[in-house]
Coordinates of C-alpha atoms and ligand atoms in Angstrom, one line a residue:
Chain X
M1 CA -86.7 11.9 124.7
V2 CA -86.0 13.9 121.5
K3 CA -83.4 16.6 121.6
I4 CA -84.4 19.9 119.9
I5 CA -82.0 22.8 119.7
Y6 CA -83.5 26.3 119.4
K7 CA -81.0 29.0 118.3
E8 CA -81.5 32.7 118.7
S9 CA -80.2 35.0 116.0
D10 CA -77.3 36.1 118.4
G11 CA -76.2 32.5 118.6
T12 CA -77.6 31.6 122.0
E13 CA -78.7 28.0 122.0
H14 CA -81.6 26.4 124.0
P15 CA -81.1 22.6 123.9
T16 CA -84.3 20.9 125.2
D17 CA -85.6 17.4 125.5
L18 CA -89.1 16.8 124.4
E19 CA -91.4 13.8 124.7
P20 CA -92.1 12.3 121.2
G21 CA -95.4 13.8 119.8
V22 CA -94.9 17.2 121.5
S23 CA -94.8 20.0 119.0
V24 CA -91.7 22.2 118.6
M25 CA -93.9 25.2 119.5
Q26 CA -95.2 23.6 122.7
G27 CA -91.7 22.5 123.6
A28 CA -90.5 26.0 123.4
L29 CA -93.3 27.3 125.6
N30 CA -92.8 24.6 128.2
N31 CA -89.1 25.2 128.4
G32 CA -89.1 29.0 128.5
V33 CA -87.5 29.3 125.0
P34 CA -88.0 33.0 123.9
S35 CA -89.6 34.4 120.8
I36 CA -92.1 31.6 120.0
L37 CA -95.6 32.8 121.0
G38 CA -98.0 30.2 119.9
E39 CA -101.0 32.5 120.4
C40 CA -103.6 29.9 119.2
G41 CA -102.2 27.0 121.1
G42 CA -101.2 25.1 117.9
Q43 CA -104.2 25.0 115.6
L44 CA -102.7 27.0 112.7
A45 CA -104.8 30.0 113.5
C46 CA -102.2 32.6 114.5
G47 CA -98.9 32.2 112.7
T48 CA -96.9 33.2 115.8
C49 CA -94.8 30.1 116.1
L50 CA -92.5 30.8 113.1
V51 CA -89.1 29.1 113.0
Y52 CA -86.5 28.6 110.3
V53 CA -85.5 25.0 110.1
D54 CA -81.7 24.6 109.8
P55 CA -80.8 23.6 106.2
A56 CA -79.3 20.3 107.4
W57 CA -82.8 19.3 108.7
R58 CA -85.1 20.5 106.0
D59 CA -85.4 17.1 104.3
K60 CA -86.4 15.4 107.5
T61 CA -89.0 18.1 108.6
G62 CA -90.5 18.0 105.1
E63 CA -92.7 20.6 103.3
P64 CA -95.6 22.5 104.9
E65 CA -99.0 21.3 104.0
E66 CA -101.6 23.6 102.3
M67 CA -103.1 25.2 105.4
E68 CA -99.7 25.9 106.9
E69 CA -98.6 27.4 103.6
A70 CA -101.7 29.6 103.6
T71 CA -101.0 30.7 107.1
L72 CA -97.3 31.3 106.5
E73 CA -98.4 34.0 104.0
L74 CA -98.4 36.2 107.1
H75 CA -94.7 36.1 106.9
A76 CA -94.5 36.6 103.1
D77 CA -92.2 39.6 103.4
N78 CA -89.8 37.7 105.6
P79 CA -86.9 36.6 103.3
H80 CA -85.6 33.8 105.5
E81 CA -85.4 30.3 104.0
G82 CA -86.8 27.2 105.8
K83 CA -89.8 29.0 107.3
R84 CA -92.2 26.7 109.1
L85 CA -94.9 27.0 111.8
S86 CA -93.4 25.0 114.7
C87 CA -96.8 23.8 116.0
Q88 CA -96.9 21.6 112.9
I89 CA -93.5 19.9 113.6
K90 CA -93.8 17.1 116.2
A91 CA -90.8 15.7 118.1
S92 CA -90.0 12.2 116.9
D93 CA -86.9 9.9 116.9
E94 CA -86.3 10.9 113.3
L95 CA -85.9 14.5 114.4
D96 CA -83.6 13.8 117.4
G97 CA -81.0 16.7 117.3
L98 CA -83.2 19.0 115.1
V99 CA -81.9 22.6 114.9
V100 CA -84.4 25.4 114.4
H101 CA -83.5 29.1 114.3
L102 CA -85.7 31.6 116.1
P103 CA -87.0 34.8 114.4
D104 CA -86.3 38.2 116.1
S105 CA -90.0 38.9 115.9
Q106 CA -93.2 37.0 115.2
Y107 CA -95.0 40.1 113.8
Chain C
M1 CA -105.5 29.5 149.2
P2 CA -108.1 32.3 149.3
L3 CA -111.3 31.5 147.3
I4 CA -112.1 34.4 144.9
T5 CA -115.7 34.2 146.2
E6 CA -114.5 35.1 149.7
M7 CA -112.1 37.8 148.8
N8 CA -112.9 41.5 149.3
L9 CA -112.6 42.5 145.6
P10 CA -113.3 45.9 144.1
V11 CA -116.5 46.1 142.1
L12 CA -116.6 47.5 138.5
P13 CA -120.0 49.1 137.6
V14 CA -119.9 47.8 134.0
E15 CA -123.6 48.7 133.5
N16 CA -123.2 52.3 134.5
P17 CA -123.3 54.7 131.5
D18 CA -120.3 56.6 132.9
F19 CA -118.3 53.4 132.9
Q20 CA -119.4 52.7 129.3
R21 CA -118.2 56.2 128.3
D22 CA -114.8 55.9 130.1
P23 CA -114.1 52.9 132.2
M24 CA -110.6 53.9 133.1
P25 CA -111.2 56.0 136.3
Y26 CA -113.0 53.0 137.7
V27 CA -110.4 50.5 136.6
D28 CA -107.5 52.7 137.9
A29 CA -109.2 52.8 141.3
A30 CA -109.9 49.1 141.3
R31 CA -106.3 48.3 140.4
Q32 CA -105.2 50.0 143.6
R33 CA -107.0 47.3 145.5
H34 CA -106.3 44.3 143.3
P35 CA -103.9 44.4 140.3
W36 CA -106.0 42.2 137.9
L37 CA -109.2 40.9 139.3
A38 CA -112.5 42.6 140.2
R39 CA -116.2 41.7 140.6
F40 CA -119.1 42.8 138.6
E41 CA -122.8 42.1 139.2
Q42 CA -122.8 38.6 137.6
G43 CA -119.3 37.4 138.4
Y44 CA -115.7 38.2 138.1
I45 CA -113.9 40.3 135.6
V46 CA -110.2 39.9 134.8
H47 CA -108.6 43.1 133.7
G48 CA -104.8 42.6 134.0
Y49 CA -103.0 41.9 130.8
Q50 CA -100.9 38.9 132.0
A51 CA -103.8 37.3 133.8
V52 CA -106.1 37.5 130.8
K53 CA -103.4 36.1 128.7
D54 CA -102.6 33.2 131.0
L55 CA -106.2 32.3 131.8
A56 CA -107.3 32.5 128.1
F57 CA -105.0 29.6 127.4
M58 CA -106.6 27.4 130.1
D59 CA -109.3 26.1 127.8
D60 CA -109.7 22.9 129.8
K61 CA -110.6 24.7 133.0
L62 CA -112.6 27.7 131.6
V63 CA -115.1 27.1 128.9
M64 CA -117.3 29.6 127.1
G65 CA -119.7 30.8 129.7
L66 CA -122.8 31.1 127.6
G67 CA -124.7 28.8 130.0
H68 CA -124.6 31.7 132.4
V69 CA -126.1 34.0 129.8
V70 CA -128.9 31.5 129.1
D71 CA -129.6 31.0 132.8
F72 CA -129.5 34.8 133.4
Y73 CA -132.6 35.1 131.2
Q74 CA -134.0 31.6 132.3
V75 CA -134.7 30.6 128.7
R76 CA -133.3 27.0 128.5
G77 CA -135.3 25.0 125.9
T78 CA -135.7 27.9 123.4
P79 CA -134.0 27.7 120.0
W80 CA -131.9 30.7 121.0
A81 CA -130.6 28.8 124.0
R82 CA -129.9 25.7 121.9
F83 CA -127.8 27.8 119.5
M84 CA -125.9 29.5 122.3
L85 CA -125.0 26.2 124.0
E86 CA -124.2 24.3 120.8
M87 CA -122.4 26.7 118.5
L88 CA -118.7 26.7 117.8
Q89 CA -117.7 28.8 120.7
S90 CA -119.5 26.6 123.2
H91 CA -117.5 23.5 122.3
T92 CA -114.0 22.6 123.4
G93 CA -111.4 20.0 122.6
P94 CA -111.8 17.7 119.6
E95 CA -115.4 18.7 119.0
H96 CA -114.4 22.3 118.8
A97 CA -111.5 21.4 116.5
R98 CA -113.8 19.4 114.2
I99 CA -116.3 22.2 113.8
R100 CA -113.7 24.9 113.5
A101 CA -111.9 22.9 110.8
S102 CA -115.0 23.1 108.6
V103 CA -114.3 26.8 108.0
A104 CA -110.7 27.4 108.9
Q105 CA -109.4 27.3 105.3
A106 CA -111.6 30.2 104.4
F107 CA -110.0 32.4 107.0
T108 CA -106.2 32.0 106.5
P109 CA -104.0 35.0 105.8
R110 CA -103.8 33.9 102.2
R111 CA -107.6 33.9 101.7
A112 CA -107.9 37.2 103.5
N113 CA -105.5 38.7 101.1
R114 CA -107.4 37.2 98.2
V115 CA -110.6 38.9 99.4
R116 CA -109.0 42.4 99.4
P117 CA -110.1 43.5 95.9
A118 CA -113.7 42.5 96.9
M119 CA -113.4 44.5 100.1
R120 CA -112.3 47.6 98.1
E121 CA -115.3 47.1 95.8
V122 CA -117.7 47.0 98.7
I123 CA -116.3 50.1 100.4
D124 CA -116.1 52.0 97.2
G125 CA -119.7 51.2 96.4
L126 CA -120.8 52.3 99.9
L127 CA -118.8 55.5 99.6
D128 CA -120.4 56.2 96.2
E129 CA -123.8 55.9 97.9
W130 CA -123.1 57.8 101.1
S131 CA -120.4 60.4 100.4
G132 CA -122.9 62.5 98.4
R133 CA -124.4 63.6 101.7
D134 CA -122.2 66.1 103.5
G135 CA -122.5 64.2 106.7
F136 CA -123.8 60.9 108.2
D137 CA -123.7 58.6 111.2
F138 CA -120.5 56.8 110.7
A139 CA -121.6 53.9 113.0
E140 CA -124.5 53.2 110.6
F141 CA -122.3 53.5 107.5
A142 CA -119.7 51.1 109.0
S143 CA -122.4 48.6 109.8
Y144 CA -122.9 47.8 106.1
F145 CA -119.3 47.1 105.4
P146 CA -117.9 44.0 107.2
I147 CA -121.2 42.1 106.8
A148 CA -121.2 42.7 103.0
V149 CA -117.6 41.4 102.9
L150 CA -118.7 38.3 104.8
C151 CA -121.6 37.7 102.5
G152 CA -119.0 37.8 99.7
V153 CA -116.9 35.2 101.6
L154 CA -119.9 33.0 102.1
G155 CA -121.0 33.5 98.5
V156 CA -124.5 34.7 99.3
P157 CA -126.3 37.9 98.1
T158 CA -126.0 41.1 100.2
T159 CA -129.6 41.9 99.6
G160 CA -130.6 40.2 102.9
I161 CA -128.4 42.5 105.0
P162 CA -131.1 45.1 105.8
R163 CA -133.3 42.3 107.0
I164 CA -130.9 40.9 109.5
R165 CA -128.9 43.9 110.7
N166 CA -131.2 44.9 113.5
A167 CA -131.7 41.3 114.5
I168 CA -128.0 40.7 114.9
E169 CA -127.8 43.9 117.1
T170 CA -130.6 42.7 119.2
H171 CA -129.1 39.2 119.6
M172 CA -125.7 40.7 120.6
A173 CA -127.4 43.0 123.1
S174 CA -128.4 39.8 125.0
L175 CA -124.7 39.5 126.0
T176 CA -124.9 42.6 128.0
L177 CA -127.0 40.8 130.6
D178 CA -129.8 43.3 130.8
H179 CA -133.4 42.1 131.2
K180 CA -134.7 44.9 129.0
Y181 CA -133.5 42.9 125.9
Y182 CA -135.8 40.0 126.8
P183 CA -137.8 38.7 124.9
G184 CA -136.7 40.8 121.9
F185 CA -133.6 38.7 121.3
L186 CA -135.6 35.5 121.1
E187 CA -137.7 37.0 118.3
A188 CA -134.6 38.4 116.6
F189 CA -133.1 34.9 116.7
D190 CA -136.1 33.3 115.0
L191 CA -135.7 35.9 112.2
L192 CA -132.0 35.1 111.9
W193 CA -132.6 31.4 111.9
D194 CA -135.3 31.7 109.1
Y195 CA -132.9 33.8 107.1
V196 CA -130.0 31.3 107.4
D197 CA -132.3 28.3 106.7
E198 CA -133.5 30.0 103.5
L199 CA -129.9 30.8 102.4
V200 CA -129.0 27.1 102.8
R201 CA -132.1 25.8 101.1
D202 CA -131.8 28.3 98.2
R203 CA -128.2 27.4 97.6
E204 CA -129.0 23.6 97.7
A205 CA -131.9 24.1 95.3
S206 CA -129.9 26.2 92.9
G207 CA -127.4 23.4 92.3
E208 CA -124.7 26.1 91.8
R209 CA -121.3 25.4 93.2
D210 CA -118.4 27.9 93.5
E211 CA -115.1 26.7 95.0
D212 CA -114.5 30.1 96.6
A213 CA -117.9 30.2 98.3
L214 CA -117.7 29.2 101.9
L215 CA -121.4 28.2 102.0
D216 CA -120.7 25.7 99.3
A217 CA -117.7 24.3 101.2
L218 CA -119.9 24.0 104.3
I219 CA -122.7 22.2 102.4
A220 CA -120.0 19.8 101.0
A221 CA -118.7 19.2 104.5
R222 CA -122.2 18.4 105.6
D223 CA -122.7 16.0 102.6
A224 CA -119.4 14.3 103.5
G225 CA -120.7 13.7 107.1
K226 CA -118.3 16.1 108.7
L227 CA -121.0 18.5 110.0
S228 CA -124.7 17.9 110.8
D229 CA -127.4 19.9 109.2
L230 CA -127.9 21.9 112.3
E231 CA -124.2 22.6 112.7
L232 CA -124.0 23.9 109.2
R233 CA -126.7 26.5 109.9
D234 CA -125.2 27.3 113.3
M235 CA -121.9 28.0 111.7
V236 CA -123.3 30.3 109.0
L237 CA -125.1 32.2 111.8
V238 CA -121.9 32.3 114.0
L239 CA -120.0 33.9 111.1
L240 CA -122.6 36.5 110.3
I241 CA -122.9 37.5 114.0
A242 CA -119.1 37.4 114.8
G243 CA -118.3 39.2 111.6
Y244 CA -120.9 41.9 111.9
D245 CA -120.6 43.6 115.3
T246 CA -116.8 43.4 115.7
S247 CA -115.2 45.0 112.7
K248 CA -117.8 47.6 112.4
N249 CA -117.2 48.7 116.0
M250 CA -113.5 48.8 115.4
L251 CA -113.9 50.9 112.2
T252 CA -116.2 53.3 114.0
L253 CA -113.8 53.7 116.9
T254 CA -110.9 54.2 114.5
M255 CA -112.8 57.1 112.8
Y256 CA -113.5 58.6 116.3
R257 CA -109.8 58.4 117.3
L258 CA -108.6 59.9 114.0
L259 CA -110.9 62.9 114.5
E260 CA -108.4 63.8 117.2
H261 CA -105.4 63.0 115.0
P262 CA -105.8 64.8 111.7
E263 CA -102.0 64.4 111.2
Y264 CA -102.6 60.7 110.7
W265 CA -105.6 61.1 108.3
Q266 CA -103.6 62.2 105.2
R267 CA -100.9 59.6 105.9
C268 CA -103.5 56.9 105.9
A269 CA -104.8 58.1 102.5
E270 CA -101.3 57.9 101.1
D271 CA -100.0 54.7 102.6
I272 CA -101.8 51.5 103.3
D273 CA -98.9 50.2 105.4
F274 CA -99.4 53.1 107.7
C275 CA -103.1 52.1 107.9
A276 CA -102.0 48.7 109.2
K277 CA -100.0 50.4 112.0
V278 CA -103.0 52.6 112.9
I279 CA -105.3 49.6 113.0
E280 CA -102.9 47.5 115.1
E281 CA -102.6 50.3 117.7
M282 CA -106.4 50.8 117.6
L283 CA -106.9 47.1 118.4
R284 CA -104.6 47.8 121.4
H285 CA -105.9 51.1 122.5
S286 CA -109.6 50.6 121.9
S287 CA -110.4 46.9 122.0
I288 CA -114.0 45.9 122.1
A289 CA -114.5 42.3 123.3
T290 CA -115.2 41.3 126.8
V291 CA -115.9 37.5 126.7
F292 CA -117.4 35.1 129.2
R293 CA -116.1 31.9 130.7
S294 CA -117.4 29.4 133.2
V295 CA -115.1 27.5 135.5
V296 CA -115.6 23.8 134.9
E297 CA -113.1 22.5 137.4
D298 CA -111.5 24.2 140.5
F299 CA -108.1 25.6 139.8
D300 CA -105.5 27.9 141.3
Y301 CA -103.9 30.9 139.7
Q302 CA -101.5 33.3 141.3
G303 CA -102.5 32.3 144.8
H304 CA -106.3 32.5 144.0
R305 CA -108.6 29.6 144.0
F306 CA -111.3 29.7 141.2
P307 CA -114.2 27.5 142.2
R308 CA -116.2 25.4 139.8
G309 CA -119.3 27.3 138.5
A310 CA -117.9 30.8 138.8
M311 CA -118.5 33.1 135.9
V312 CA -115.4 34.9 134.8
A313 CA -115.2 37.6 132.1
F314 CA -112.0 38.4 130.3
S315 CA -111.9 42.1 129.3
M316 CA -109.7 42.7 126.3
P317 CA -110.4 46.5 126.3
L318 CA -109.1 46.8 129.9
A319 CA -106.3 44.3 129.6
N320 CA -104.9 46.2 126.6
R321 CA -104.8 49.3 128.8
D322 CA -102.9 47.7 131.6
P323 CA -99.9 50.0 132.3
A324 CA -97.9 47.0 133.4
A325 CA -98.0 45.7 129.8
F326 CA -98.2 49.0 127.8
P327 CA -96.5 52.1 129.2
D328 CA -98.6 55.2 129.0
P329 CA -101.6 53.0 127.8
M330 CA -104.0 55.8 127.0
S331 CA -101.7 57.5 124.5
F332 CA -102.5 56.5 120.9
D333 CA -99.3 55.8 119.2
P334 CA -99.2 53.9 115.9
F335 CA -95.4 53.8 116.2
R336 CA -95.4 51.9 119.5
E337 CA -92.6 49.3 119.2
S338 CA -93.2 46.2 121.3
E339 CA -93.2 42.5 121.2
T340 CA -96.0 42.6 123.7
R341 CA -99.0 42.1 121.5
H342 CA -102.6 43.2 122.4
L343 CA -105.2 40.6 123.2
A344 CA -107.9 42.1 120.9
F345 CA -108.5 38.7 119.2
G346 CA -108.1 36.5 122.3
R347 CA -105.8 33.6 122.9
G348 CA -105.9 29.8 122.9
E349 CA -108.6 27.6 121.4
H350 CA -111.1 30.3 120.7
I351 CA -108.7 32.9 119.3
C352 CA -110.6 34.9 116.6
L353 CA -111.2 32.9 113.5
G354 CA -111.7 36.2 111.5
Q355 CA -108.5 38.0 112.7
F356 CA -106.8 38.1 109.3
L357 CA -110.0 39.0 107.5
A358 CA -110.8 41.7 110.0
R359 CA -107.3 43.3 109.8
A360 CA -107.5 43.2 106.0
Q361 CA -110.9 44.8 105.8
L362 CA -110.1 47.4 108.4
E363 CA -106.9 48.4 106.6
E364 CA -108.6 48.5 103.2
G365 CA -111.6 50.4 104.6
L366 CA -109.5 53.0 106.4
H367 CA -107.3 53.5 103.3
L368 CA -110.2 54.1 101.0
I369 CA -112.2 56.2 103.4
T370 CA -109.3 58.5 104.1
R371 CA -108.7 58.8 100.3
R372 CA -112.3 59.7 99.5
I373 CA -113.3 62.0 102.3
S374 CA -111.3 64.7 104.0
N375 CA -111.5 67.1 107.0
P376 CA -113.9 64.9 109.0
V377 CA -115.3 66.6 112.1
L378 CA -117.7 65.6 114.8
A379 CA -121.2 66.8 113.9
G380 CA -123.3 65.9 117.0
D381 CA -123.5 63.8 120.1
I382 CA -121.9 60.4 120.2
A383 CA -123.3 57.5 122.2
W384 CA -121.6 54.5 123.7
R385 CA -122.7 50.9 123.5
P386 CA -123.0 48.7 126.7
F387 CA -119.5 47.6 127.8
L388 CA -119.9 43.8 128.0
G389 CA -119.9 41.7 124.8
A390 CA -118.9 44.1 122.0
W391 CA -118.2 47.6 123.3
G392 CA -117.9 50.6 121.0
L393 CA -119.9 53.6 119.7
S394 CA -123.5 53.2 118.7
T395 CA -123.6 56.7 117.1
L396 CA -120.8 58.8 115.6
P397 CA -122.2 61.7 113.5
I398 CA -119.6 63.3 111.3
R399 CA -119.3 66.0 108.6
F400 CA -116.6 66.1 106.0
D401 CA -115.5 67.3 102.6
V402 CA -115.5 65.0 99.6
A403 CA -111.9 64.6 98.4
A404 CA -111.3 65.7 94.8
Ligands
LIG501 C1 -111.8 43.6 114.7 C2 -112.7 42.7 114.6 C3 -112.8 41.5 115.5 C4 -112.5 41.4 116.8 C5 -111.9 42.5 117.8 C6 -112.7 40.0 117.2 C7 -112.5 39.5 118.5 C8 -112.7 38.2 118.8 C9 -112.3 37.6 120.1 C10 -111.7 38.4 121.3 C11 -112.6 36.3 120.0 C12 -112.4 35.3 121.2 C13 -113.6 35.0 121.9 C14 -113.3 34.2 123.2 O1 -112.2 33.9 123.5 O2 -114.3 34.0 123.9 C15 -113.1 36.0 118.7 C16 -113.6 34.8 118.3 C17 -114.2 34.6 117.1 N1 -114.3 35.5 116.0 FE1 -113.6 37.4 116.0 N2 -113.2 39.4 116.1 C18 -113.3 40.2 115.1 C19 -113.7 40.0 113.8 C20 -114.2 38.8 113.3 C21 -114.6 38.5 112.0 C22 -114.6 39.5 110.8 C23 -115.0 37.2 112.0 C24 -115.5 36.5 110.7 C25 -116.4 35.7 110.6 C26 -114.8 36.7 113.3 C27 -115.2 35.4 113.7 C28 -114.9 34.8 115.0 C29 -115.3 33.5 115.4 C30 -116.0 32.5 114.6 C31 -114.8 33.3 116.7 C32 -115.0 32.1 117.6 C33 -113.8 31.2 117.4 C34 -113.8 29.9 118.3 O3 -114.6 29.9 119.3 O4 -113.1 29.0 117.9 N3 -114.3 37.6 114.1 N4 -113.2 37.2 118.0
LIG502 S1 -99.3 28.1 117.4 FE1 -100.8 29.2 116.2 S2 -100.1 28.7 114.2 FE2 -98.7 27.6 115.4

């Protein structure tokens, strides 16, 4: 199991254990973590699975690929750093302990 | 567990002209008997917000129900039936993902934003041509806009539009499950097919390549073995159809709604960000799509058993007016603040491919129309389209002043 910690902006933490290979978006939906919507089911077609990767983890999660970048443009006005679409981050041993911050709104 | 086939469910008369004009009295009454499920002549119709949302994610149990449409007309074996059963929407899982991936890059929010200047050019050109008259049928005017934008995205000339407009309308009418459209839609399909085939051949023969032209990207995908020749043509046709009837209906309904809200008209002319709010609330208040699914494997939902083979329709217009999700649903309020988002573009695997393009063109269209014409008023009788498939207005006569 891979531990992923979702943090709300008010500090509330949702620690969850995901099977390797499950996306951070799906993990949130399966475990009742608020604010991640995942309207397209994870195919980079909606942009409603936005998270901010904690600075300490950005090296490990890496940079978004081109399609994700083009979809993230939906959130161009959002000034947060570390924006990623969480359907594109898959739980793996490397990411055990990953901290992602939840946006107040996906729209 | 009660089978939905054995439940005493209320019936929604979707084919009744009164229902097409205003479904809400019927739906309000049906809701008293069952909060989210009703019957219609050919199957079941889900009208509760939460139920549509939950079921729309169950892509493994409910697949696009176009087989039901084909069987309704008993036309298996025709080219139209082949298209209906093999195009993008009819696939699921990895096959669906492969076909959708061939076009997905052309429909990202970034690409939609890049097309905005071209959208403005199209709508400006149309307004130059039409606003000289002091009135027109807005539904007809709107029908030239999204398809012209889509031709731009594909990189094909807009000169073919008059040839295919009626054929697309006729093809779409088949979704309303009414025998009067048979065999017209089969002939319309042949015309559309010839048109698409010609587009592809002409482009191949010209040897031109443009990295922004989606048709060229599709041809390249075919050449790389990612799509078959037939899939390439099916995809072009899917885009022309999906991009035609939807945005134009939304734009027409937006005009209709704003006739009742002159206070918003001027604001739309001044502020494109406000246009975005109006469009988003329009997508909530007056959605158009009722889509079909076929149950491929028995499943249970909320104490109901859905049996294999049942035809289920998800009605976005009705779900978006569910008072359990949107308080005071019939009031049109662009300032509605809620994280509950409408279902206008669907959910799950088949979520609208064109949603960012559609939003961008509706915003740009509304902004320019409100800038260039003023004081619009209704100038005759309106007419509603059939409810199933793509609902909306078929006629919206207006008069207006030309803004200085
Ligand atoms: C306001 C305008 C539009 C609305 C309300 C709308 C609505 C929808 C809905 C509800 C679906 C889901 C169908 C289902 O689940 O069965 C859908 C799918 C689709 N839409 Fe749109 N649409 C609009 C504009 C467009 C545009 C401009 C295009 C551009 C080509 C487009 C292309 C598609 C395609 C290709 C699909 C099928 C996706 C798939 O099966 O993977 N739509 N649309
Ligand atoms: S779930 Fe739709 S983009 Fe991530």
